[in-house]
Each structure stands twice: as C-alpha cells, then as structure tokens.
Short mmCIF file of N, CA and C in Angstrom, two decimals:
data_model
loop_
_atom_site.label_atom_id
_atom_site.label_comp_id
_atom_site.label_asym_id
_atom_site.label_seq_id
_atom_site.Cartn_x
_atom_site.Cartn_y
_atom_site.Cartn_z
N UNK A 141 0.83 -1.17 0.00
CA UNK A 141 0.00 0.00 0.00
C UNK A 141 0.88 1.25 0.00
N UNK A 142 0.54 1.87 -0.89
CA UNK A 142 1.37 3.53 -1.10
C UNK A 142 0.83 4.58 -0.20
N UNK A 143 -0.34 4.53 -0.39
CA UNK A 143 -1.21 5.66 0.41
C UNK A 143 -2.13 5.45 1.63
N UNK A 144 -2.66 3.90 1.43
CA UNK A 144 -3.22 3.80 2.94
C UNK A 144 -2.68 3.58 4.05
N UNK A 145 -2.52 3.41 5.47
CA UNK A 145 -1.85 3.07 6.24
C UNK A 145 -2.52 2.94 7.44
N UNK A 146 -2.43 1.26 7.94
CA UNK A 146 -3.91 1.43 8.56
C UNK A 146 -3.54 1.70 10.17
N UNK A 147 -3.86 2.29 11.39
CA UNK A 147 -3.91 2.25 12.27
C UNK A 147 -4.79 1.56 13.54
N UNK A 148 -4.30 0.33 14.25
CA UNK A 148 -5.18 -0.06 14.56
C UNK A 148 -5.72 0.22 16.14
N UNK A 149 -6.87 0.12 16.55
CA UNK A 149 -7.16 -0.01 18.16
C UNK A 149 -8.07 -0.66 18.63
N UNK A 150 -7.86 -1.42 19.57
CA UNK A 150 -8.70 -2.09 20.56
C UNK A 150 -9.60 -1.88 21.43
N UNK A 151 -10.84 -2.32 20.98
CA UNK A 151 -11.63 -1.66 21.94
C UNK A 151 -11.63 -2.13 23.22
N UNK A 152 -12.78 -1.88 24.37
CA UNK A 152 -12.91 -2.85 25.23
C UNK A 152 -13.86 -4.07 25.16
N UNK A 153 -14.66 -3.61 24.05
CA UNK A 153 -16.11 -5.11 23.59
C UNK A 153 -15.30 -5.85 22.78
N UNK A 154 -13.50 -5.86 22.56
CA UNK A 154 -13.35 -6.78 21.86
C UNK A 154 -13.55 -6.74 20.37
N UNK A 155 -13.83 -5.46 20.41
CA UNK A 155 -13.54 -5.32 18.18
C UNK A 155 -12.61 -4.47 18.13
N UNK A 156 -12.22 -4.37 17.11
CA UNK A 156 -10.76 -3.77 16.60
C UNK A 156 -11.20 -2.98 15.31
N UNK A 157 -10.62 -1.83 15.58
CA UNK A 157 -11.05 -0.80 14.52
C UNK A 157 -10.01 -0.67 13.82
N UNK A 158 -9.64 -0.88 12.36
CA UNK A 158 -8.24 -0.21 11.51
C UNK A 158 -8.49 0.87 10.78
N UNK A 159 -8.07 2.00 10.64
CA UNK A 159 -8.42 2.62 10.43
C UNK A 159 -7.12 3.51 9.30
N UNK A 160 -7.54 3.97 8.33
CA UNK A 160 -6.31 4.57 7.34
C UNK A 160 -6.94 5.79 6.76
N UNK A 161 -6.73 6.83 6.52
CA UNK A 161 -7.10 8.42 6.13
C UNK A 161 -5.83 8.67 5.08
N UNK A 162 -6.25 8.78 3.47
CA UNK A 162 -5.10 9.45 2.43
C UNK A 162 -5.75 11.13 1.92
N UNK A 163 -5.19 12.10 2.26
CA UNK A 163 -5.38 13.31 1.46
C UNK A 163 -4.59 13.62 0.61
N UNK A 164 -4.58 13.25 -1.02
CA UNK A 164 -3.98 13.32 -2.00
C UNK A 164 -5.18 14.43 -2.99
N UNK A 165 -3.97 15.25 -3.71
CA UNK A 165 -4.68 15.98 -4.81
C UNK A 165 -5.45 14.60 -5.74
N UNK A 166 -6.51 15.49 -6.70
CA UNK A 166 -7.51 15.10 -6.84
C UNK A 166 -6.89 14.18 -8.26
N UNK A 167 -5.57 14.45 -8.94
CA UNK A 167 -4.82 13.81 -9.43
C UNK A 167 -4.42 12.05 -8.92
N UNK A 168 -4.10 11.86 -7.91
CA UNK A 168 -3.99 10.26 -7.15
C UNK A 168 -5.01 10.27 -6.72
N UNK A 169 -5.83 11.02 -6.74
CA UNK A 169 -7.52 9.44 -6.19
C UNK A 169 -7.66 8.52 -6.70
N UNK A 170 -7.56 8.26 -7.73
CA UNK A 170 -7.90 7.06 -8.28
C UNK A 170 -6.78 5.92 -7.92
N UNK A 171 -5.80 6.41 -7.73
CA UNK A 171 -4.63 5.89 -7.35
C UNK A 171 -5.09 4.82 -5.75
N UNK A 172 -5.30 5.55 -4.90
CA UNK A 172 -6.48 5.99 -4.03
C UNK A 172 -7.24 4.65 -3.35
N UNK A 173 -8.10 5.05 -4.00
CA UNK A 173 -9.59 4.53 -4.46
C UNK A 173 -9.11 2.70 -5.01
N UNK A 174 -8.08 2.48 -6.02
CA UNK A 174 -7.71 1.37 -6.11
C UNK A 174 -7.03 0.77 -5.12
N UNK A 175 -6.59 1.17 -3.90
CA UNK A 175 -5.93 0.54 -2.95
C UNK A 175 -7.17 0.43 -2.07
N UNK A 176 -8.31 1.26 -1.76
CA UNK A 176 -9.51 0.84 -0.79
C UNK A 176 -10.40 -0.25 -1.77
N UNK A 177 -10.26 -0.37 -2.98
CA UNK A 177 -10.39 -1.62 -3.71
C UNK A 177 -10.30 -2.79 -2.89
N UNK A 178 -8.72 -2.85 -3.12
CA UNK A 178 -8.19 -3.98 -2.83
C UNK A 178 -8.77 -4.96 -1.89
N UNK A 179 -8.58 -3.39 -0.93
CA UNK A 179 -8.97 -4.17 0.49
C UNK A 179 -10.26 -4.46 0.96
N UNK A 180 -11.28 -4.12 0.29
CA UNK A 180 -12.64 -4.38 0.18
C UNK A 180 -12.41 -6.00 -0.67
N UNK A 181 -12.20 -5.80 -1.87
CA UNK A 181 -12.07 -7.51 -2.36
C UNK A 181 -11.25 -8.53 -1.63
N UNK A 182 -10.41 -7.92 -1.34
CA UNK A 182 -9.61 -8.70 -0.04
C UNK A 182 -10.53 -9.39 0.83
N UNK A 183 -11.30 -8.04 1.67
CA UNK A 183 -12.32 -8.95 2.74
C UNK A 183 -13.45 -9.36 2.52
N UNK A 184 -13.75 -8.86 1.30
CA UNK A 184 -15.46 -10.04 0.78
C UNK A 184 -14.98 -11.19 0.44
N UNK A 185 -13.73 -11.55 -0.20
CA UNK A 185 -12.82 -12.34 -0.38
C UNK A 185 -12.76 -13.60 0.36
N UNK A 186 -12.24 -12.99 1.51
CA UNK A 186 -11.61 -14.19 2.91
C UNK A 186 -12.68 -14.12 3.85
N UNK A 187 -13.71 -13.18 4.01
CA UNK A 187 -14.44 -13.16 4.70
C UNK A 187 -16.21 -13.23 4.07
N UNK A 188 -16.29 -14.07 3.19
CA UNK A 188 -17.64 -13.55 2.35
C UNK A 188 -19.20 -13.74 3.96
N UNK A 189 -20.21 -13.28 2.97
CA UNK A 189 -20.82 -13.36 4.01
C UNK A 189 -21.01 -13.17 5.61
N UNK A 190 -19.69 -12.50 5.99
CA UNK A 190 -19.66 -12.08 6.86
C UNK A 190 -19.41 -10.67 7.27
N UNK A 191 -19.93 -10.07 6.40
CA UNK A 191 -20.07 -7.90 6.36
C UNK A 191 -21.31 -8.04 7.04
N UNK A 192 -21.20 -6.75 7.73
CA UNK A 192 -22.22 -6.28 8.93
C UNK A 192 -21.56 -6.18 10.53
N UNK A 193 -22.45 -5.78 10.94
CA UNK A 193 -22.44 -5.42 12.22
C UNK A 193 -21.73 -6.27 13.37
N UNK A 194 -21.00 -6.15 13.54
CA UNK A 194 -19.85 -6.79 14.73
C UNK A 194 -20.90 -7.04 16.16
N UNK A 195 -21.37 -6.42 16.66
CA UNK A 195 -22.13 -6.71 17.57
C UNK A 195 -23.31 -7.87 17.32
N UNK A 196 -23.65 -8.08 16.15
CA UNK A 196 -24.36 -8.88 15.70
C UNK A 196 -23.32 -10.51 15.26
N UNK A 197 -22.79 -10.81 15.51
CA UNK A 197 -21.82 -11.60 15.15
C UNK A 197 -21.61 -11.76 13.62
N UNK A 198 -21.24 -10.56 12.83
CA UNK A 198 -20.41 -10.63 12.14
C UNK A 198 -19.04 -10.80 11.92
N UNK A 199 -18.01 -10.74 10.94
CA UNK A 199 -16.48 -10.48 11.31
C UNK A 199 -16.04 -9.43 10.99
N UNK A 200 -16.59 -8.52 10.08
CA UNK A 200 -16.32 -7.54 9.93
C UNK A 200 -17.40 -6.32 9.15
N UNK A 201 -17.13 -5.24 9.35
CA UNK A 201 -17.53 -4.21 9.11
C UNK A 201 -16.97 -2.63 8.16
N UNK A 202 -17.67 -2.20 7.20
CA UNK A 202 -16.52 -0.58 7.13
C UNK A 202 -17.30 -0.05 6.54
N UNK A 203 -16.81 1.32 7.08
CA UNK A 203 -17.45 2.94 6.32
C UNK A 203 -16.25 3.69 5.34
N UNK A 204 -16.69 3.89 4.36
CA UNK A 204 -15.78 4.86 3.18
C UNK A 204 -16.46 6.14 3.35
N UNK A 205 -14.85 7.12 3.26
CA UNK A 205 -15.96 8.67 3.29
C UNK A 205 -14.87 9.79 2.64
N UNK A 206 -15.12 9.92 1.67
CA UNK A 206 -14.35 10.67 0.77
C UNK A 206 -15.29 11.84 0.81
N UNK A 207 -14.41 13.15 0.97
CA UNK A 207 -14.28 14.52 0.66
C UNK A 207 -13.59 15.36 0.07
N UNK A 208 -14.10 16.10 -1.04
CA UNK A 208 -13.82 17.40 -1.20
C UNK A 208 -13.02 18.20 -0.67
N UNK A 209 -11.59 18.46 -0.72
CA UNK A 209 -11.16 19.61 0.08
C UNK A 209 -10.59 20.91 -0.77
N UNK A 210 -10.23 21.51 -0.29
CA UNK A 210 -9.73 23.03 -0.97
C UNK A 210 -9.04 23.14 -1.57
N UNK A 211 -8.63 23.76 -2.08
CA UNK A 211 -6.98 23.52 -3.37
C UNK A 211 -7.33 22.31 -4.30
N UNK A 212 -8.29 21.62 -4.59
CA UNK A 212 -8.24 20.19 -5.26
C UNK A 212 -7.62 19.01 -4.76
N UNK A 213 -7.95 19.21 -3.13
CA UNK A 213 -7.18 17.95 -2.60
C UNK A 213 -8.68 17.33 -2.14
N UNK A 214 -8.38 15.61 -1.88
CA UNK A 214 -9.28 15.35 -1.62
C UNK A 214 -9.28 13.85 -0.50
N UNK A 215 -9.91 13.91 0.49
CA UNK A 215 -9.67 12.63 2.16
C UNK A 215 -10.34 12.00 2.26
N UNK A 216 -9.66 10.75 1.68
CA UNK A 216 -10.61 8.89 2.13
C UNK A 216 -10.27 8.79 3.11
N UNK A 217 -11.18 8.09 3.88
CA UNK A 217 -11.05 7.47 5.11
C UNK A 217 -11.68 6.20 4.66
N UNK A 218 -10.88 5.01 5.09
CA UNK A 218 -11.66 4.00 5.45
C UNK A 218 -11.42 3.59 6.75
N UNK A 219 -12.48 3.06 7.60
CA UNK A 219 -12.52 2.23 8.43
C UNK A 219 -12.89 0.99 8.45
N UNK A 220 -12.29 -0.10 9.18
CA UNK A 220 -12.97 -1.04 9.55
C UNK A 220 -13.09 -1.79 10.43
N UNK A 221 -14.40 -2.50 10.72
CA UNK A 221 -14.53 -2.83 12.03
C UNK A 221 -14.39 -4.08 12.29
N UNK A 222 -13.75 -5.05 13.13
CA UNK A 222 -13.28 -6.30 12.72
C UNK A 222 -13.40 -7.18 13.95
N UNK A 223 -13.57 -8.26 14.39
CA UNK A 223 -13.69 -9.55 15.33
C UNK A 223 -12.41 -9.66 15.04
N UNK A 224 -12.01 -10.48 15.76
CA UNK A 224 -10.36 -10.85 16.34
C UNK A 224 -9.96 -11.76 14.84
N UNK A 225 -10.92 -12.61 14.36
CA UNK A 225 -9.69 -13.32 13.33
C UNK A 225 -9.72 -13.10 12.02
N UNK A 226 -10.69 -11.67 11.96
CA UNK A 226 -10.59 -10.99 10.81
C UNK A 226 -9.47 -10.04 10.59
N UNK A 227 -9.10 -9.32 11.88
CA UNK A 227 -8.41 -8.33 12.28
C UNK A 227 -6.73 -9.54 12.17
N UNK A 228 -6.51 -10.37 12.49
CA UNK A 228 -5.35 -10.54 12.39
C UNK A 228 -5.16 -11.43 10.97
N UNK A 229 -5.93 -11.50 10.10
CA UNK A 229 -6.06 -12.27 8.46
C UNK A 229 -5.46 -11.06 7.73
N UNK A 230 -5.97 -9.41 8.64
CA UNK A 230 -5.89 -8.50 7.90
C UNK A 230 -4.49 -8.16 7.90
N UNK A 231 -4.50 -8.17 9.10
CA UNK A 231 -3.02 -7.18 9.71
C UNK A 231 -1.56 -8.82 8.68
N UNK A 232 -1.65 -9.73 8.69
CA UNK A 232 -1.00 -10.83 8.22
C UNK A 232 -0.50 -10.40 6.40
N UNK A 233 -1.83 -10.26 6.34
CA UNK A 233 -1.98 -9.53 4.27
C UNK A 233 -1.30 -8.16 4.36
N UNK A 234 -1.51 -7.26 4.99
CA UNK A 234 -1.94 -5.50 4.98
C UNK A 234 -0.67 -5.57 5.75
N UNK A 235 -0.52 -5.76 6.67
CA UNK A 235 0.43 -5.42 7.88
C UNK A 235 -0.16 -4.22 8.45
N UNK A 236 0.58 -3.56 9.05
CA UNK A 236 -0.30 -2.20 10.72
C UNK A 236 0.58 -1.54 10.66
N UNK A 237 0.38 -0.32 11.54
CA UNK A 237 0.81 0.75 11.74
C UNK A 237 2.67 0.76 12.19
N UNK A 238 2.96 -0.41 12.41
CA UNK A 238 3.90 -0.67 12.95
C UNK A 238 4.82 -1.06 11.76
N UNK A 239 4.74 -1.26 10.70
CA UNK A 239 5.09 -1.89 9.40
C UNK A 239 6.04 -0.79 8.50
#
C-alpha cells in the first residue's frame, strides 16, 4: 500500500477498529480509491458473508468517506470494524501501523 496506512485499536467489547485516512490531490484518487479496492475484495474475499455489524456476530464491518477539500485535494477514510480473526487475516496480508 502507497497511500493507505492502517492504524489499529482495541476496543474494550473486543472489536478492533483499523483505520487509514489518504489526502492526495484530486490527481492520485484514483490511485487511491484502487488501494480501498483492494482491500474491500480482499475482505469479501476471505471473509464472504460475513459484512455487517460486529455486535451482531459478524467479522467484519466498514465505512468509506471521501471529501472534497480546498486547493483540489481530496480525504478517504476508510474504516474497519473487525472480530479478532478478521483483524489478524488482515493485519497478516496489509500489515499495521507498525510496518
């Protein structure tokens, strides 16, 4: 990954949030956008059928939220929300903040 970089934390209910934010001119979004690809096919991938709600016993979860910013720059965020052996399938592929 060039531009994402995920950061992770532990909650106390036991889910794990990773979380990665890129603000690149509006030139590399797409650049972007193909690395939050990935990792979306990645986890429908290894994890099918199991998107949704973590509290509900899913394995994982995520929100995308791209904005508009000033100058023609523009900030993905993805998050995601993960049960323990989604979160370490991920961190194994992806690697963490520590990487």
């Amino acid at each position: 990954m060039q531009y994402l970089h995920f950061e992770l934390s532990d909650g106390d209910d036991g889910v794990v949030t990773l979380e990665a934010m890129a603000s690149t001119r509006a030139g590399s979004h797409a650049a972007v956008m193909a690395e939050v690809q990935a990792v979306l096919d990645w986890s429908w991938q290894q994890f099918p059928a199991q998107h949704g709600p973590i509290e509900e016993g899913m394995a994982w979860d995520h929100e995308l939220l791209v904005q508009d910013e000033a100058g023609d720059w523009r900030t993905v965020t993805l998050t995601l929300s993960a049960a323990a052996p989604f979160a370490e399938a991920f961190l194994a592929e992806f690697g963490g903040e520590d990487d």
